XYZ file of C-alpha atoms in Angstrom:
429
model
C -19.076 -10.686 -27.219
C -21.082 -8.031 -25.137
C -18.938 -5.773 -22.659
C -21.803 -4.318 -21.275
C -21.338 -4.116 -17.292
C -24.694 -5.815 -16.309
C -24.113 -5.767 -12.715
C -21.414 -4.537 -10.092
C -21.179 -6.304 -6.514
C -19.252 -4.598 -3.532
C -18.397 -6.775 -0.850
C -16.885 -4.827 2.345
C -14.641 -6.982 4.285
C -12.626 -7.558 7.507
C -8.974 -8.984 7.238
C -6.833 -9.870 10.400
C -3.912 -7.637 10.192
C -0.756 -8.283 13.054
C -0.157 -5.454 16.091
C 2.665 -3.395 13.726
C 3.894 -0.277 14.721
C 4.062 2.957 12.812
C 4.601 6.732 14.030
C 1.022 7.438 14.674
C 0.099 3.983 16.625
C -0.251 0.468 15.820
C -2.045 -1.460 13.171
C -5.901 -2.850 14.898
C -6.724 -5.990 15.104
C -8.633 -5.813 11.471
C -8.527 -3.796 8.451
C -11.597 -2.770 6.210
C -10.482 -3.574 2.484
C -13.042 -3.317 -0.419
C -13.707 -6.059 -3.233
C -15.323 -5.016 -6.149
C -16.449 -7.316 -9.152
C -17.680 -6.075 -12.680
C -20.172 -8.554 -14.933
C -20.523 -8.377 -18.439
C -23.710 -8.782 -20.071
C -21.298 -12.014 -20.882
C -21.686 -13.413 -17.413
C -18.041 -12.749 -16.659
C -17.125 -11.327 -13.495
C -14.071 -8.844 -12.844
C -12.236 -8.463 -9.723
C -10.587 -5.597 -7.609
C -9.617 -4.581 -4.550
C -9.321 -0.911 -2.919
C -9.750 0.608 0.926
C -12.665 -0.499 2.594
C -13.384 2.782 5.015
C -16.265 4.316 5.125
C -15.957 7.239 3.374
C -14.629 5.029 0.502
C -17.885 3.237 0.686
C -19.990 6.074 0.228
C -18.809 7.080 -2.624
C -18.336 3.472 -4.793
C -21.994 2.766 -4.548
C -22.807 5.227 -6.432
C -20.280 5.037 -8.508
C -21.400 1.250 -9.060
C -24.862 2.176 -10.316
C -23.327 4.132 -12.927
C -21.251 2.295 -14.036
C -24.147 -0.396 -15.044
C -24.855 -0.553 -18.928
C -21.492 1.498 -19.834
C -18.851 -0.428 -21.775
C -15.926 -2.616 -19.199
C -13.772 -1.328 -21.817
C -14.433 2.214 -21.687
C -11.624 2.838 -18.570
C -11.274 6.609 -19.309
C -14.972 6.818 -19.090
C -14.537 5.779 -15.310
C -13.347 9.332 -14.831
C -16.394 10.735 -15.874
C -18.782 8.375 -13.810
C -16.231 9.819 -10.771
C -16.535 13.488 -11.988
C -20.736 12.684 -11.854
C -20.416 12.440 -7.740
C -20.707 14.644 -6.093
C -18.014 14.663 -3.127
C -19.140 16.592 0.163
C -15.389 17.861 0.925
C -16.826 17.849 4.418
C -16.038 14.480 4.928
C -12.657 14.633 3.273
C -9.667 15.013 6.289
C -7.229 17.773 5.989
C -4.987 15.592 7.923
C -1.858 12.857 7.609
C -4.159 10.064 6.314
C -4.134 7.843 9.177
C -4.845 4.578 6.849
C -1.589 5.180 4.833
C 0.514 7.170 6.363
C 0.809 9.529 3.113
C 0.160 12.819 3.260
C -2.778 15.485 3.039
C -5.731 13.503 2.056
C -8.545 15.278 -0.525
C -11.723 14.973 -1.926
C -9.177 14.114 -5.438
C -7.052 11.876 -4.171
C -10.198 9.777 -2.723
C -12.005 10.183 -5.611
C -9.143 7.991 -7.426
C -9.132 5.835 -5.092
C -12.298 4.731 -5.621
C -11.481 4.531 -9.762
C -8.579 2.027 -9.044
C -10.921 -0.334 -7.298
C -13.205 -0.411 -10.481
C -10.096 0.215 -13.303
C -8.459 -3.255 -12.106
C -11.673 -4.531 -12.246
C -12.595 -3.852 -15.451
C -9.268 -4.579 -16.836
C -9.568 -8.123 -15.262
C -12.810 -9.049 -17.207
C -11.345 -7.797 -20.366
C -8.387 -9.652 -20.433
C -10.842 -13.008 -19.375
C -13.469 -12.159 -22.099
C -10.960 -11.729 -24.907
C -8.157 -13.969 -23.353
C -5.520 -12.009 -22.805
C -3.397 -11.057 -19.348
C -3.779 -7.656 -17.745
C 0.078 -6.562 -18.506
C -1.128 -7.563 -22.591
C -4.208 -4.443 -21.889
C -1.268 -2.395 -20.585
C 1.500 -2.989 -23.722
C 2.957 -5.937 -22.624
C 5.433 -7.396 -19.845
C 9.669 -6.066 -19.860
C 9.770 -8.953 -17.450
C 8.207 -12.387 -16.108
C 8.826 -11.706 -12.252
C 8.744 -8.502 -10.094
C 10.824 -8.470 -7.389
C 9.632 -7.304 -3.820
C 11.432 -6.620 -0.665
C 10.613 -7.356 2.733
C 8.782 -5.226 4.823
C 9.516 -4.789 8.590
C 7.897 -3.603 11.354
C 8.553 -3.140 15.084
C 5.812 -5.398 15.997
C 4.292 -6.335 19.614
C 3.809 -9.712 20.085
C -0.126 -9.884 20.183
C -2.320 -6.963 19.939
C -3.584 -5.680 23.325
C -5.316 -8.228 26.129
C -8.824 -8.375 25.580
C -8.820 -7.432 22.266
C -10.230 -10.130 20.199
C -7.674 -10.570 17.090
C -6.181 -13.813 14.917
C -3.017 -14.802 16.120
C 0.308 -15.028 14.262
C 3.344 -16.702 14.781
C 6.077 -13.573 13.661
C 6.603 -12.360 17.505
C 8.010 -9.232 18.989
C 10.152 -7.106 17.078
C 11.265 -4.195 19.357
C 14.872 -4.272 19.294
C 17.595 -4.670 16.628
C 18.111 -8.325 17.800
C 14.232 -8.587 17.113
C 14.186 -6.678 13.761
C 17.060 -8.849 12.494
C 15.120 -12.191 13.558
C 12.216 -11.362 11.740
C 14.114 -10.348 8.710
C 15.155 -13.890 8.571
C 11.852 -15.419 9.028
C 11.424 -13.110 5.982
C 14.326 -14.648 4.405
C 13.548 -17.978 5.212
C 10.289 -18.462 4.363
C 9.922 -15.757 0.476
C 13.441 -15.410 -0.211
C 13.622 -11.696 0.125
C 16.966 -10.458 -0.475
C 16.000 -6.156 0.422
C 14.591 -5.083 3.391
C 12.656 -2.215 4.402
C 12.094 -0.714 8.030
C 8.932 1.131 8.961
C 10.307 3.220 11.144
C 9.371 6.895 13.151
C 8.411 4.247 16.164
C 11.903 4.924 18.626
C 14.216 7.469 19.047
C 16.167 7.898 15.826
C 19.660 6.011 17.321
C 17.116 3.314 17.983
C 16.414 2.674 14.011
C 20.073 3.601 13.011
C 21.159 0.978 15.454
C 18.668 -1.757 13.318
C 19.766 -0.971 10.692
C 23.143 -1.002 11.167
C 22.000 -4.957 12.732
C 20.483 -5.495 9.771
C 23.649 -4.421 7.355
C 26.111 -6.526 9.278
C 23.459 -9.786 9.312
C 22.905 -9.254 5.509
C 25.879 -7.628 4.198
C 25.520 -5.682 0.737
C 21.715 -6.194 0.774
C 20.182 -3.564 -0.352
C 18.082 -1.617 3.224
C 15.981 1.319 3.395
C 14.328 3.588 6.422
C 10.869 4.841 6.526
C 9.950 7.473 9.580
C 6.794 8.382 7.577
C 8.389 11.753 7.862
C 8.847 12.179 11.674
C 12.445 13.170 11.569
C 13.317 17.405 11.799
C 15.314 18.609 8.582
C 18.456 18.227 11.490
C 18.084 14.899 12.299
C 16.723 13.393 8.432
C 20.882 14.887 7.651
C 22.202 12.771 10.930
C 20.391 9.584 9.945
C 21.304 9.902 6.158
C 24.736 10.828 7.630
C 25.103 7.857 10.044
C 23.785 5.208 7.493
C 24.817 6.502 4.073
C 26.937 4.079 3.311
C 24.474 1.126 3.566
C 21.123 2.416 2.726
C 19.562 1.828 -0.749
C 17.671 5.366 0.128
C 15.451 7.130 2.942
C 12.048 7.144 2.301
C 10.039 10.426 3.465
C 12.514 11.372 6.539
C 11.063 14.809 6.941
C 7.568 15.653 6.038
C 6.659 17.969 2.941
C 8.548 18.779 -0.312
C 9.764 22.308 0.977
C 11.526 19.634 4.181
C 12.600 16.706 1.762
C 14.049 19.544 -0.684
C 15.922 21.137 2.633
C 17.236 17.160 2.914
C 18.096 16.384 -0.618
C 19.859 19.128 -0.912
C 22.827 18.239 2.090
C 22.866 14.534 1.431
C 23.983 11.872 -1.041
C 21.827 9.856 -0.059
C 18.421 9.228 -2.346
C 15.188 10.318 -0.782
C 12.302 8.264 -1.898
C 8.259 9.627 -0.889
C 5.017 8.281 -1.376
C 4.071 11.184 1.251
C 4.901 14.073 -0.805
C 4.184 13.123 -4.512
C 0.818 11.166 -4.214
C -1.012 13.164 -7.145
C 0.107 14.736 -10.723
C -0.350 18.129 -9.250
C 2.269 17.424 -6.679
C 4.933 16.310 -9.355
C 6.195 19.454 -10.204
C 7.620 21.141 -7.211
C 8.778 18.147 -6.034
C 10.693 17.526 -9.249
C 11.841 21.269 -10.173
C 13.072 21.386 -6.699
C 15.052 17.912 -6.632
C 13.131 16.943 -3.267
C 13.046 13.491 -4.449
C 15.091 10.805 -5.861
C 12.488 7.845 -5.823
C 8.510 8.233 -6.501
C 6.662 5.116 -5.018
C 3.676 4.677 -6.942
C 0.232 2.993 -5.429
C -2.186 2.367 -7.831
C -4.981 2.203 -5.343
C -4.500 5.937 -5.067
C -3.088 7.230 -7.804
C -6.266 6.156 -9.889
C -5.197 2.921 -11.210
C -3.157 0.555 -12.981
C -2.789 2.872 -16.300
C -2.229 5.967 -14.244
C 0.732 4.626 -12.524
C 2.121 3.788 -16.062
C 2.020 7.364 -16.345
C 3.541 8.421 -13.649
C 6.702 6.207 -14.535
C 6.582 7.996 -17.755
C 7.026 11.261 -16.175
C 9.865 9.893 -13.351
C 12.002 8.672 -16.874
C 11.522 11.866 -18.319
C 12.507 13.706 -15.488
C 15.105 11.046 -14.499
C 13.706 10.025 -11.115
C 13.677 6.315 -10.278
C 10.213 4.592 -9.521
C 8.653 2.155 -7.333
C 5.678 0.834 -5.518
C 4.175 1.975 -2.044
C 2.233 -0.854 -0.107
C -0.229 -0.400 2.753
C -2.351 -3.499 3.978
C -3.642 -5.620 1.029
C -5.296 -8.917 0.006
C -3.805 -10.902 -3.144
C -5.898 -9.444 -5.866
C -4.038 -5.647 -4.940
C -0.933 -7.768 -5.250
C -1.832 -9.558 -9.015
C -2.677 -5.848 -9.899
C 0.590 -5.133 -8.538
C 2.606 -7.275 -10.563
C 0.978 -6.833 -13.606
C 1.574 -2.951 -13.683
C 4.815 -3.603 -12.380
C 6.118 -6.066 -14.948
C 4.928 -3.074 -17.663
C 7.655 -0.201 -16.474
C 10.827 -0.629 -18.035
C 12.937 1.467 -15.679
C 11.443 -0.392 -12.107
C 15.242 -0.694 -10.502
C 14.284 -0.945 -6.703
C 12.427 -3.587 -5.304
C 8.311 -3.106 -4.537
C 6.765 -2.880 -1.269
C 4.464 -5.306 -0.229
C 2.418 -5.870 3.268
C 1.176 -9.217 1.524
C 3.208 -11.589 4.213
C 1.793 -9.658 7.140
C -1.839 -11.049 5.621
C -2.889 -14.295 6.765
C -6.345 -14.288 4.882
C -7.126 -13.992 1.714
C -10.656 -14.392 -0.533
C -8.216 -16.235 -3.297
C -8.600 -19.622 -3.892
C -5.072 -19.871 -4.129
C -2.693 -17.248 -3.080
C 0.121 -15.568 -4.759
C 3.930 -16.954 -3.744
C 6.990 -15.237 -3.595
C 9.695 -17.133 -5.155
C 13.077 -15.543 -4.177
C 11.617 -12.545 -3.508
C 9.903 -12.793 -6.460
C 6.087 -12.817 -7.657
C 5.725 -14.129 -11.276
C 3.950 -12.474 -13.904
C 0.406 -14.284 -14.946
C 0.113 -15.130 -18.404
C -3.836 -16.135 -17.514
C -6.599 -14.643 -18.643
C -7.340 -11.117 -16.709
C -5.298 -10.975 -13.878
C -4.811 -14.294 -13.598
C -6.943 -14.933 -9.609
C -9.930 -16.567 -8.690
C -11.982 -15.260 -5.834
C -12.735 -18.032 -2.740
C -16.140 -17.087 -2.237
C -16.776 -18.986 1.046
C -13.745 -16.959 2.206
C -15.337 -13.771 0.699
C -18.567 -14.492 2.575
C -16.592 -15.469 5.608
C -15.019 -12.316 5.849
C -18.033 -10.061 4.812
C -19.929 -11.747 7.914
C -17.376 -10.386 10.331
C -17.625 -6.833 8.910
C -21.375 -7.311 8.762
C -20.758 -8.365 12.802
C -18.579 -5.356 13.960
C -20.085 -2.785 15.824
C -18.593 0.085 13.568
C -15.064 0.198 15.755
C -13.096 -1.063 12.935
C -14.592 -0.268 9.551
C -12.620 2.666 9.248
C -8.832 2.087 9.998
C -7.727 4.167 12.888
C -4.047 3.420 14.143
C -4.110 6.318 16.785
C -7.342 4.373 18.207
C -5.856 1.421 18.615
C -3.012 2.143 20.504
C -5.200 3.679 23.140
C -6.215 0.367 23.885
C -3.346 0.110 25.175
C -2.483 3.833 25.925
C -5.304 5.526 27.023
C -3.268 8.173 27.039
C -1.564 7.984 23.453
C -1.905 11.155 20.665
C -0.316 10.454 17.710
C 2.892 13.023 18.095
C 3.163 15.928 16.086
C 6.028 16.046 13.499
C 8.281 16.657 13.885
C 8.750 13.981 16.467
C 12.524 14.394 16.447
């Protein structure tokens, strides 16, 4: 067999994404997401899946043409090709990431995004050319499903008028009465049995009251809260007051370790981030200074599929719980997903996944949730095939935009309907 990468394709795309709501606007009409295949000399193809913005873009093509005539099996080598670009920091935001809500983006933490779009990749034509599943490459499956819990939004009905966008059939969500109804289309239709509330969007007795909804419609489910850090020190200890006896634990009330520390320490209540601890560098004050009960994981930015491994290594050591962060994804993020995920022995909360939200896909078949549940491939690499009409059909749209949406911007697309909206500074209560 030759491993030999003989060629690398990236194909930026469009996806229809629905008019959610988060603290710093609403979701647009379409996201940019990234798919990257990896040939062998072999003729077989890998596939992965990353962020699709710009500044992503400028760095994987490069990264792409080295990586031609290295080894798909050398994955620690795909450090060094990374190390080999140069990154102009002066495109790197100082900023709250406005494509994932999770903290101070750097020239780092973009630079490993980039990896995890190749790593997956890679991993997914080794497992085909020597005929093993991804989770086999990682030491092997503690389980054959990985559970996920449903993800809520406050949600307009349709994204603004005029705006072209897909349409979807989920409604409004504005209200309790609204979040409660879609947590049962949720229900209905996967079989989720833990929900999770984006929240930051109303005034905090606005989200307490959902979720108080949501306890009394699903009694002794397990519910969490996500402001993306919105909330004062104050009012993080009045929400985790008011709702402590039904939440499974508050995810990023208050923004910044030195805050979620402040937090941790006057509650019961777990604190989970994927705001604060988003790099290795980050782990120890967080840790040292109990800031945080639950790290959620992303492999897209913590460098991949074997990094994230690690970083559940270090939250058993340290005995902090572990999960998985989701922003807006396609089914290949959520086989990579899965795979990793069935790998961690000590994965007690439920993963995050936007996958519902996403009514496209460039898989010929997509992934199901069964109960709640995705189960674990035993195929051949990661166990997906792409859809390459769909692939093309999406490609042509990003080829057609006028450069409005190929970088996600939430704060610009709630001026369409606010001219007047700036995403608030935080706190926002």
């Amino acid at each position: 067999m030759n491993l030999t990468v003989a060629d690398v394709r990236l194909t930026p795309i469009l996806v229809a994404d629905p008019p959610l709501l988060n603290t710093q606007g609403v979701h647009q009409p379409y996201t940019p997401r990234l798919i990257v295949e990896v040939v062998t000399a072999d003729g077989v193809t890998g596939v992965g899946e990353t962020y699709g913005d710009t500044k992503y873009l400028e760095l994987v093509r490069p990264f792409a043409e080295r990586l031609v005539g290295r080894q798909v099996s050398d994955l620690n080598g795909l450090f060094t090709v990374a190390d080999e670009i140069a990154v102009d920091a002066s495109r790197v935001s100082g900023q709250v990431d406005v494509g994932g809500l999770r903290g101070v983006q750097t020239a780092d933490k973009l630079r490993l995004s980039v990896v995890s779009g190749f790593e997956v990749a890679c991993l997914d034509a080794l497992g085909k050319t020597l005929g093993l599943p991804v989770h086999t490459l990682l030491g092997g499956k503690v389980r054959d499903a990985v559970e996920y819990s449903a993800y809520l939004f406050y949600k307009w009905a349709e994204h603004p008028q005029g705006v072209a966008a897909e349409k979807d059939d989920w409604g409004a969500a504005l209200d309790p009465a609204g979040v409660v109804a879609q947590a049962r289309i949720f229900t209905e239709r996967y079989g989720f049995t833990s929900f999770k509330l984006k929240g930051g969007v109303f005034p905090p007795d606005q989200e307490i009251a959902a979720i108080r909804a949501l306890a009394e419609a699903f009694p002794g489910h397990p519910l969490r809260l996500d402001p993306n850090g919105a909330w004062s020190v104050e009012t993080s200890l009045r929400v985790a007051e008011e709702l402590g006896d039904v939440l499974e634990y508050l995810e990023d009330p208050a923004l910044g370790t030195p805050a979620m520390a402040e937090v941790a320490r006057a509650t019961h209540v777990p604190l989970a981030t994927n705001m604060c601890v988003t790099t290795f560098a980050e782990i120890k004050e967080a840790f040292t200074r109990d800031a945080v009960q639950v790290v959620l994981s992303d492999h897209h930015y913590w460098g991949g599929l074997r990094n994230t491994q690690q970083l559940a290594a270090l939250c058993r050591t340290f005995g902090v719980g572990v999960s998985m962060h989701s922003n807006t994804h396609l089914g290949i993020s959520l086989a990579a997903m899965t795979h990793v995920a069935a790998t961690v022995p000590d994965l007690h909360h439920a993963c995050d996944s936007h996958y519902p939200w996403q009514s496209e896909d460039v898989l010929t078949e997509r992934l199901t949730f069964e109960g709640g549940r995705v189960a674990v491939s035993d195929a051949p690499g990661l166990g997906v095939e792409l859809d390459r009409d769909r692939l093309a059909f999406l490609h042509r749209r990003w080829l057609e935009d006028d450069g409005r949406l190929r970088d996600r911007d939430d704060e610009a697309a709630m001026r369409v309907a606010d001219p007047e909206w700036v995403t608030p500074s935080v706190p926002r209560w």
